[in-house]
Amino acid sequence: MINLKNSVFKLVENAKSNINYIKSEDAIKTHSNKMNMFIDIRNIREIKKSGRILGAKHVPRGMLEFWIDPNSPYHKKFFNENFNFIFYCASDWRSALATLAANKIGLLNTSYLIGGYNKWLELSDPIEEARYFDLTILYQRE
């Protein structure tokens, strides 16, 4: 067994102590606020299986920093807009790490969704049903 310097649990714990969060119940209340943009960082297979929060943008976790950086050839223009970016994954571990990464690159109007998509589903709030998502639509240049 390898001896790691850190565990993923410590990384997530550290991230959560250094970033903003929003409870699912509060996020639901402000879901229709056009100043909030939900960012789904889950794998595309997860989205195809269980849907996503209504109106959310899908940003693959591995591309996040590249899509945020305006100097990157992969930059997405919506990251230049004055949104409150709410990152989410299935629970909230990956989204906590993604939020910290976004903060480190300079995107500061961010938070992660406590409980993630699973909690959102539990509260039965607005989603796009699971279906075949056309990748050209998910990843179109914005």
CSV table of C-alpha atoms in Angstrom, one decimal:
chain,number,residue,atom,x,y,z
A,1,MET,CA,0.0,0.0,0.0
A,2,ILE,CA,1.3,3.4,-0.9
A,3,ASN,CA,1.8,6.0,1.8
A,4,LEU,CA,0.0,9.2,0.7
A,5,LYS,CA,0.9,12.6,2.1
A,6,ASN,CA,-2.8,13.5,2.2
A,7,SER,CA,-6.1,11.7,1.9
A,8,VAL,CA,-8.9,12.7,-0.4
A,9,PHE,CA,-11.0,13.2,2.8
A,10,LYS,CA,-8.5,15.8,4.1
A,11,LEU,CA,-8.4,17.5,0.8
A,12,VAL,CA,-12.2,17.8,0.8
A,13,GLU,CA,-12.3,18.9,4.4
A,14,ASN,CA,-9.7,21.6,3.7
A,15,ALA,CA,-11.6,22.8,0.7
A,16,LYS,CA,-14.9,23.0,2.6
A,17,SER,CA,-13.2,25.1,5.3
A,18,ASN,CA,-12.0,27.6,2.8
A,19,ILE,CA,-14.9,28.2,0.4
A,20,ASN,CA,-18.5,29.3,0.4
A,21,TYR,CA,-21.4,26.9,0.4
A,22,ILE,CA,-25.2,27.1,0.0
A,23,LYS,CA,-27.7,24.7,1.5
A,24,SER,CA,-30.0,22.9,-1.0
A,25,GLU,CA,-33.1,24.4,0.6
A,26,ASP,CA,-31.7,27.9,0.1
A,27,ALA,CA,-30.5,27.2,-3.4
A,28,ILE,CA,-34.0,26.0,-4.3
A,29,LYS,CA,-35.5,29.2,-3.1
A,30,THR,CA,-33.1,31.2,-5.3
A,31,HIS,CA,-33.0,28.8,-8.3
A,32,SER,CA,-35.0,31.2,-10.5
A,33,ASN,CA,-32.7,34.1,-9.7
A,34,LYS,CA,-31.0,34.9,-13.1
A,35,MET,CA,-27.9,35.9,-11.2
A,36,ASN,CA,-27.2,32.3,-10.1
A,37,MET,CA,-25.7,29.8,-12.5
A,38,PHE,CA,-25.6,26.1,-11.4
A,39,ILE,CA,-22.5,24.3,-12.6
A,40,ASP,CA,-22.8,20.5,-12.9
A,41,ILE,CA,-19.3,19.0,-12.7
A,42,ARG,CA,-20.4,15.3,-12.7
A,43,ASN,CA,-19.4,12.9,-15.3
A,44,ILE,CA,-21.6,12.9,-18.4
A,45,ARG,CA,-22.7,9.3,-17.7
A,46,GLU,CA,-24.1,10.5,-14.4
A,47,ILE,CA,-26.1,13.3,-16.1
A,48,LYS,CA,-27.4,10.8,-18.7
A,49,LYS,CA,-28.5,8.5,-15.9
A,50,SER,CA,-30.2,10.9,-13.5
A,51,GLY,CA,-30.7,14.2,-15.2
A,52,ARG,CA,-29.5,17.6,-13.9
A,53,ILE,CA,-30.7,20.7,-12.2
A,54,LEU,CA,-32.9,22.7,-14.5
A,55,GLY,CA,-30.8,25.2,-16.4
A,56,ALA,CA,-27.5,24.0,-15.1
A,57,LYS,CA,-24.3,24.2,-17.3
A,58,HIS,CA,-22.2,21.0,-17.5
A,59,VAL,CA,-18.5,21.6,-17.0
A,60,PRO,CA,-16.4,18.5,-16.9
A,61,ARG,CA,-14.3,18.6,-13.7
A,62,GLY,CA,-11.1,18.0,-15.7
A,63,MET,CA,-11.8,21.1,-17.9
A,64,LEU,CA,-12.9,23.5,-15.2
A,65,GLU,CA,-9.8,25.7,-15.0
A,66,PHE,CA,-9.4,25.7,-18.8
A,67,TRP,CA,-13.0,26.9,-19.3
A,68,ILE,CA,-12.7,29.6,-16.6
A,69,ASP,CA,-9.4,31.1,-17.8
A,70,PRO,CA,-10.1,33.8,-20.5
A,71,ASN,CA,-6.7,33.2,-22.0
A,72,SER,CA,-7.3,29.5,-22.5
A,73,PRO,CA,-8.4,28.3,-26.0
A,74,TYR,CA,-11.1,26.3,-24.2
A,75,HIS,CA,-12.6,29.3,-22.3
A,76,LYS,CA,-16.4,29.6,-22.0
A,77,LYS,CA,-17.8,33.1,-22.1
A,78,PHE,CA,-20.4,32.5,-19.4
A,79,PHE,CA,-17.6,32.4,-16.9
A,80,ASN,CA,-17.0,36.1,-17.7
A,81,GLU,CA,-20.5,37.0,-16.7
A,82,ASN,CA,-21.4,38.4,-13.3
A,83,PHE,CA,-23.1,35.2,-12.0
A,84,ASN,CA,-23.0,33.5,-8.6
A,85,PHE,CA,-21.6,30.1,-9.6
A,86,ILE,CA,-23.0,27.2,-7.6
A,87,PHE,CA,-21.0,24.1,-8.2
A,88,TYR,CA,-22.5,20.7,-7.6
A,89,CYS,CA,-21.8,17.0,-8.0
A,90,ALA,CA,-23.7,13.9,-6.7
A,91,SER,CA,-22.9,14.6,-3.0
A,92,ASP,CA,-20.6,17.5,-2.5
A,93,TRP,CA,-17.0,16.3,-2.4
A,94,ARG,CA,-16.1,16.9,-6.0
A,95,SER,CA,-17.9,20.2,-6.1
A,96,ALA,CA,-16.0,21.4,-3.0
A,97,LEU,CA,-12.7,20.6,-4.7
A,98,ALA,CA,-14.0,22.2,-7.9
A,99,THR,CA,-15.1,25.4,-6.0
A,100,LEU,CA,-11.7,25.6,-4.4
A,101,ALA,CA,-10.0,25.2,-7.7
A,102,ALA,CA,-12.2,27.9,-9.2
A,103,ASN,CA,-11.3,30.2,-6.3
A,104,LYS,CA,-7.6,29.6,-6.8
A,105,ILE,CA,-7.7,30.6,-10.4
A,106,GLY,CA,-9.6,33.8,-9.5
A,107,LEU,CA,-13.3,33.0,-9.8
A,108,LEU,CA,-14.5,34.2,-6.4
A,109,ASN,CA,-18.3,34.5,-6.7
A,110,THR,CA,-18.6,30.7,-6.1
A,111,SER,CA,-20.1,28.3,-3.7
A,112,TYR,CA,-20.8,24.5,-3.6
A,113,LEU,CA,-24.1,22.9,-3.0
A,114,ILE,CA,-24.3,21.1,0.3
A,115,GLY,CA,-25.6,17.6,-0.3
A,116,GLY,CA,-25.3,18.0,-4.1
A,117,TYR,CA,-27.6,16.6,-6.7
A,118,ASN,CA,-28.7,13.8,-4.4
A,119,LYS,CA,-30.1,16.3,-1.9
A,120,TRP,CA,-31.7,18.3,-4.7
A,121,LEU,CA,-33.5,15.2,-5.9
A,122,GLU,CA,-34.5,14.3,-2.3
A,123,LEU,CA,-36.2,17.7,-2.1
A,124,SER,CA,-37.9,17.1,-5.5
A,125,ASP,CA,-37.0,20.4,-7.1
A,126,PRO,CA,-36.6,21.5,-10.7
A,127,ILE,CA,-34.6,19.1,-12.8
A,128,GLU,CA,-34.1,18.2,-16.5
A,129,GLU,CA,-35.1,14.6,-16.6
A,130,ALA,CA,-32.5,11.9,-17.5
A,131,ARG,CA,-32.4,11.5,-21.2
A,132,TYR,CA,-29.9,11.3,-24.0
A,133,PHE,CA,-28.1,14.6,-23.8
A,134,ASP,CA,-26.7,15.7,-27.2
A,135,LEU,CA,-23.1,16.4,-26.5
A,136,THR,CA,-23.0,19.1,-29.2
A,137,ILE,CA,-25.6,21.0,-27.1
A,138,LEU,CA,-23.8,20.4,-23.8
A,139,TYR,CA,-20.5,21.5,-25.1
A,140,GLN,CA,-21.3,24.2,-27.6
A,141,ARG,CA,-19.1,27.2,-27.5
A,142,GLU,CA,-20.7,29.9,-25.3
